[in-house]
Short mmCIF file of C-alpha atoms in Angstrom, two decimals:
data_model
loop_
_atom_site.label_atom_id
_atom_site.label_comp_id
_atom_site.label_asym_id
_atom_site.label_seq_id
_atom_site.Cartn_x
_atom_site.Cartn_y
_atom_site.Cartn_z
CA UNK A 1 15.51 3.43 15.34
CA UNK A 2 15.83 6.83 13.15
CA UNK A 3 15.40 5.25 10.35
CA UNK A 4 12.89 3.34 11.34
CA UNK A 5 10.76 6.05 12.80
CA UNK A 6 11.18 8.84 9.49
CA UNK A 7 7.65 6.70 7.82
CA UNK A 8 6.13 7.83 10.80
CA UNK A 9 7.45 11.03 11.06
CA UNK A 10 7.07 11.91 7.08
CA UNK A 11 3.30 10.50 7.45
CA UNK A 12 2.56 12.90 10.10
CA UNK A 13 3.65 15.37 8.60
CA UNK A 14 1.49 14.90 5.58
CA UNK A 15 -1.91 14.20 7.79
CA UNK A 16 -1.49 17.67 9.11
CA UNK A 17 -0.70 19.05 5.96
CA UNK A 18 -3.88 17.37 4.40
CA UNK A 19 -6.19 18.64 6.88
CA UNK A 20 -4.39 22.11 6.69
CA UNK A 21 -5.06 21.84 2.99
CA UNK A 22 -8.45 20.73 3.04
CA UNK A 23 -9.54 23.25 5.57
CA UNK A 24 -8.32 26.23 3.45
CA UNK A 25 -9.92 24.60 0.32
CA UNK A 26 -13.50 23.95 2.34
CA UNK A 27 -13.80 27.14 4.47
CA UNK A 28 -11.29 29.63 3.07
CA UNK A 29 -10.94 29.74 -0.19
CA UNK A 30 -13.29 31.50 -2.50
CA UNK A 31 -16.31 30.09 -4.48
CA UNK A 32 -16.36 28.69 -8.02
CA UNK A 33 -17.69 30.72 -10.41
CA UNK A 34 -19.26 28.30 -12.26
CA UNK A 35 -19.52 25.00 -9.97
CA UNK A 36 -20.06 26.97 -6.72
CA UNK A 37 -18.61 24.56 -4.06
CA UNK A 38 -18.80 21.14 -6.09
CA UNK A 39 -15.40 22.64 -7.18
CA UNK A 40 -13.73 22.33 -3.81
CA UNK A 41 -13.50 18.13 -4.19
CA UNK A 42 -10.56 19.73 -6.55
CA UNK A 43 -8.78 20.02 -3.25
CA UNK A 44 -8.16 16.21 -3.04
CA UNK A 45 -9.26 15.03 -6.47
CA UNK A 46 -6.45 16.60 -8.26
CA UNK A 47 -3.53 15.51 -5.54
CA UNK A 48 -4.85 11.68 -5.32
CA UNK A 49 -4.36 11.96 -8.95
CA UNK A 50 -0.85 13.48 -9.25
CA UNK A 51 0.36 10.80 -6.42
CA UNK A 52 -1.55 8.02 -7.97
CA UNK A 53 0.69 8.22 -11.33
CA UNK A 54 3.53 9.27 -9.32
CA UNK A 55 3.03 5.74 -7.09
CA UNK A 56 2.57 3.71 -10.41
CA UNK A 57 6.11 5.71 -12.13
CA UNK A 58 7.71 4.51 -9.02
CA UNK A 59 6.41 0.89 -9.78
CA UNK A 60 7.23 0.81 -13.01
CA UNK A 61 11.04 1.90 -12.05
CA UNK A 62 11.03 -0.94 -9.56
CA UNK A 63 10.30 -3.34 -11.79
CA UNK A 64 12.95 -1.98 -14.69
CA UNK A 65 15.26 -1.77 -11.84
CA UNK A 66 14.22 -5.63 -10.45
CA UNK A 67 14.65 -7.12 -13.78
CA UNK A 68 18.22 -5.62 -14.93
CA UNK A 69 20.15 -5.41 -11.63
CA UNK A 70 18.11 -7.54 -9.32
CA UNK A 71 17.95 -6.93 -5.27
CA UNK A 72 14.72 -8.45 -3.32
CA UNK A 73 14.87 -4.30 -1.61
CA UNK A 74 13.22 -3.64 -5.62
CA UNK A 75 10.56 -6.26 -5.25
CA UNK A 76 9.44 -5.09 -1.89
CA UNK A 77 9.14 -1.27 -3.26
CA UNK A 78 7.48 -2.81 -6.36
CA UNK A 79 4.61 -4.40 -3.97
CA UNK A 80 4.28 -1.72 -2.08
CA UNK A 81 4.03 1.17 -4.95
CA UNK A 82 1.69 -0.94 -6.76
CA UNK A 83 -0.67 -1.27 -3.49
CA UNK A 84 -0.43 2.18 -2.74
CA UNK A 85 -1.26 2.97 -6.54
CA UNK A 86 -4.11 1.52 -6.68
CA UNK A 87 -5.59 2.19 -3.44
CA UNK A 88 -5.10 6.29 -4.67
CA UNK A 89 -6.38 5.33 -7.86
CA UNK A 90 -9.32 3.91 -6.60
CA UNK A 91 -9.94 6.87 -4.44
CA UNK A 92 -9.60 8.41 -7.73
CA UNK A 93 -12.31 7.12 -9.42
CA UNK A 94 -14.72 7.18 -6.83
CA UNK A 95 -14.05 11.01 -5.85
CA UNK A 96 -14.22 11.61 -9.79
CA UNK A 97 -17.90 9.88 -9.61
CA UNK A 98 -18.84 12.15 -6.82
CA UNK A 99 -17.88 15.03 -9.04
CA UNK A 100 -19.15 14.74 -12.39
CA UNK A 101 -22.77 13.79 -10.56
CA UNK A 102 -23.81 17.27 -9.88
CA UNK A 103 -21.93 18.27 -13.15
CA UNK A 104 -22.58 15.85 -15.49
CA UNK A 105 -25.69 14.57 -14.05
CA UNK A 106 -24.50 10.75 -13.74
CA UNK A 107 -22.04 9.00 -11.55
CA UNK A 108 -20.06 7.19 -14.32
CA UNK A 109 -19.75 7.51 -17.93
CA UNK A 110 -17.56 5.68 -20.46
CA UNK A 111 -15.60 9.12 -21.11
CA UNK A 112 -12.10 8.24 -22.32
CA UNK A 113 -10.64 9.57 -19.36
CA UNK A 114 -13.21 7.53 -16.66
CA UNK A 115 -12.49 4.41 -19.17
CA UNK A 116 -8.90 4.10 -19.32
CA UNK A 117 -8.28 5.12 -15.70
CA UNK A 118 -10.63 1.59 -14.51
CA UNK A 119 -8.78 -0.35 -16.66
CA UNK A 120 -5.55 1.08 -14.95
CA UNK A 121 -7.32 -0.01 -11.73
CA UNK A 122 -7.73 -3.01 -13.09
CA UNK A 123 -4.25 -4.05 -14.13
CA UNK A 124 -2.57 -3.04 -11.39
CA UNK A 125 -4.90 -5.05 -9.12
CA UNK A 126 -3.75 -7.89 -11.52
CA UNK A 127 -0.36 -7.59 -10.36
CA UNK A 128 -1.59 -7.71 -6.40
CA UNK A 129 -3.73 -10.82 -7.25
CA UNK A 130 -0.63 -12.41 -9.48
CA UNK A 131 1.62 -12.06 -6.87
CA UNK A 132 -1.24 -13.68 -4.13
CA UNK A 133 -1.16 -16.85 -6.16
CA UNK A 134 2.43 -17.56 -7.15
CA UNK A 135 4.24 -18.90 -4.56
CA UNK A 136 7.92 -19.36 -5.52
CA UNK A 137 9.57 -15.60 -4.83
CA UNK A 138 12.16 -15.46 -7.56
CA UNK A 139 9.02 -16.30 -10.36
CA UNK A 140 6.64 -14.01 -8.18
CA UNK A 141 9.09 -11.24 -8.86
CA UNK A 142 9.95 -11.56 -12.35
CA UNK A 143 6.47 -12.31 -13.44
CA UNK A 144 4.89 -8.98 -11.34
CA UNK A 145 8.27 -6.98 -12.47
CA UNK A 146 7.06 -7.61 -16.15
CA UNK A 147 3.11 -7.33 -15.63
CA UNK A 148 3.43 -3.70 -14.14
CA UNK A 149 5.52 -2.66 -17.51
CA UNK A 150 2.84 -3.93 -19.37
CA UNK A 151 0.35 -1.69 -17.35
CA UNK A 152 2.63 1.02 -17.37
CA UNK A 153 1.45 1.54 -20.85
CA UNK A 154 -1.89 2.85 -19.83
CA UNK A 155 -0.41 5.71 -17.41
CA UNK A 156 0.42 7.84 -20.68
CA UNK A 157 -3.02 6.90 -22.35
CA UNK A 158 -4.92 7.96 -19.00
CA UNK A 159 -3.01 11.05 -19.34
CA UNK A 160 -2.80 11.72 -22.66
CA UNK A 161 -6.94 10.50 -23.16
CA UNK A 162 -8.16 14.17 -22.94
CA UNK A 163 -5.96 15.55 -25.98
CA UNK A 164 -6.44 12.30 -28.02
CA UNK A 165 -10.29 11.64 -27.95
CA UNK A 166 -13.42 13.66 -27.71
CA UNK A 167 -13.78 13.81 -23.73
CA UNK A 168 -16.46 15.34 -21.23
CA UNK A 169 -13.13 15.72 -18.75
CA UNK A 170 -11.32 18.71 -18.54
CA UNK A 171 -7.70 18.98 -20.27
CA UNK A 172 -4.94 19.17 -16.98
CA UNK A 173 -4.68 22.11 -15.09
CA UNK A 174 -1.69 24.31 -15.06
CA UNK A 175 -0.67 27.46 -12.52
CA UNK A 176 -1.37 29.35 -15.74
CA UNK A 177 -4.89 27.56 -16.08
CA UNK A 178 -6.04 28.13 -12.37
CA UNK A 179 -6.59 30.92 -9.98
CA UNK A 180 -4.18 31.91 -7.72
CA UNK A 181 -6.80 31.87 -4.95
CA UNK A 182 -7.14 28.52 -5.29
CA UNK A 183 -3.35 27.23 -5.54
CA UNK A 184 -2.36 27.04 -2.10
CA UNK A 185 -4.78 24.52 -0.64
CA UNK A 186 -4.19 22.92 -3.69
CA UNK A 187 -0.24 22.86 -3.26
CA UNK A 188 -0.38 21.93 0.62
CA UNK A 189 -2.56 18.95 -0.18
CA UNK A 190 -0.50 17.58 -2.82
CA UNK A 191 2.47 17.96 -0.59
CA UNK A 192 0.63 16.47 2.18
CA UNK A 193 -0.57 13.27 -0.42
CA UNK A 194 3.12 13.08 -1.27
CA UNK A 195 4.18 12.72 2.30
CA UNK A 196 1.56 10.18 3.37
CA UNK A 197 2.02 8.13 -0.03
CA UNK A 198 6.05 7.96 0.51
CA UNK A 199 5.48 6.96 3.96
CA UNK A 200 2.89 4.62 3.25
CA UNK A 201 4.84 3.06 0.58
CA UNK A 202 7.99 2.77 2.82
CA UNK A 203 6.03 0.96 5.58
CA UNK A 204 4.39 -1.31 2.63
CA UNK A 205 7.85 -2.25 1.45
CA UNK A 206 8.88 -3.31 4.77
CA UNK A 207 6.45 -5.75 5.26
CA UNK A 208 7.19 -7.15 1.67
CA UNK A 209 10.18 -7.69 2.84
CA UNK A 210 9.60 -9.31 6.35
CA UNK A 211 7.20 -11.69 4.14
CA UNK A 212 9.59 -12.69 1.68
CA UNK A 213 12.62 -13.21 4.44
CA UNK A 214 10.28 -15.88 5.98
CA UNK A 215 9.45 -17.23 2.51
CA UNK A 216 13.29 -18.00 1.55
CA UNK A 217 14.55 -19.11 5.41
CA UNK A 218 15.67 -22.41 5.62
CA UNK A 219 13.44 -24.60 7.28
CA UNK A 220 13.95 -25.27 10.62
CA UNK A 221 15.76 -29.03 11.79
CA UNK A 222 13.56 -31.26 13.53
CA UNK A 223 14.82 -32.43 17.07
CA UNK A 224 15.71 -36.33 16.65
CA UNK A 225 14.37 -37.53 20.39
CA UNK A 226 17.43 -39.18 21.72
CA UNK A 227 17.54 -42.83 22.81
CA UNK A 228 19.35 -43.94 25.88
CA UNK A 229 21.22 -47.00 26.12
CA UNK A 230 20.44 -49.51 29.02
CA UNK A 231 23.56 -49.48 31.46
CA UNK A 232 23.61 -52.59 33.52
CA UNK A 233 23.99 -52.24 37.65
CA UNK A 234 27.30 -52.90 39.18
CA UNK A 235 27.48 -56.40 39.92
CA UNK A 236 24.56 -57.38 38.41
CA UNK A 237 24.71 -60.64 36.41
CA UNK A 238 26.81 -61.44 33.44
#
């Protein structure tokens, strides 16, 4: 029952630190210089993102893990990291279009960074629909296990995309790069993302699980109806 109830727990924990976070970085925390309060979609932007590539890292150690030691408990976490990952991701994108509207005067543009983060939506969506259609569990893990290293290799690019190519987005910020009155909303809502992305991910994984236990039980006997044999009367005829 503990164990069972620390998801819950852990995701509580992060909804309050969210909305703790998000308060500060709405009604608290100073003004942009330059953006004025576009700025404060940093709040969440900027944690979604962090846990996003943190979700997909975990993936892709799920599925290294899957293919050279096996255990179905990998496969699970895979499924669920990967869901979670692209959910965030996808939040990602469309706070990033809400953002660069008022600043770059357009809600998408093929800027390096915008480009190579949908095709990481993309891929890792592949995965979810791969492992929709493939039926047998031991292929359905493999095959998924080896997909998400594939897509793995477009975390680094979406990272790396500012310092490589000519992009409207900003390099990453550092606590060196940023204000100090704006790093603690900022820290409490990436601490609260963590929290409600680990717990998510936890309660994900258990219903991977659940799934693939009914997947490999045997199937269940079917009752023979039983036939009863005629017993003559006592001192009936012979």
């Amino acid at each position: 029952m503990r164990n069972q109830a620390q998801p819950y727990l852990l995701g509580g924990l992060g909804l309050a630190l969210l909305v703790w976070g998000s308060v500060w970085g709405l009604f608290l925390a100073p003004r942009e210089a330059y953006m004025g309060d576009v700025q404060r979609i940093m709040y969440v932007h900027v944690p979604t993102a962090w846990n996003a590539m943190l979700a997909l890292t975990f993936a892709f150690v799920c599925a290294l893990v899957s293919l050279l030691r096996g255990g179905w408990q990998w496969d699970a976490r895979l499924e669920a990291a990967v869901e979670v990952g692209v959910v965030l991701s996808a939040l990602l994108c469309l706070q990033g279009a809400i953002w660069v509207k008022p600043t770059w005067g357009v809600w998408w543009d093929w800027d390096p960074r915008l480009t190579t983060m949908a095709v990481l939506v993309f891929a890792f969506a592949g995965v979810l629909a791969l492992r929709q259609f493939v039926d047998d569990p031991v292929r359905r893990a493999v095959w998924s296990a080896v997909v998400v290293i594939v897509a793995y290799v477009d975390v680094p690019i979406v990272y790396f995309s500012v310092k490589w190519w000519n992009s409207l987005h900003q390099i990453q910020s550092t606590p060196e790069t940023v204000s100090r009155a704006f790093h603690w909303p900022l820290r409490i809502n990436a601490f609260g993302v963590l929290f409600l992305t680990s717990a998510l991910i936890s309660l994900r994984s258990r219903v991977a699980a659940l799934r693939r236990e009914r997947e490999l039980a045997p199937p269940l006997a079917v009752a023979r109806p039983m036939v009863t044999a005629a017993v003559p009367a006592a001192g009936g005829a012979r």
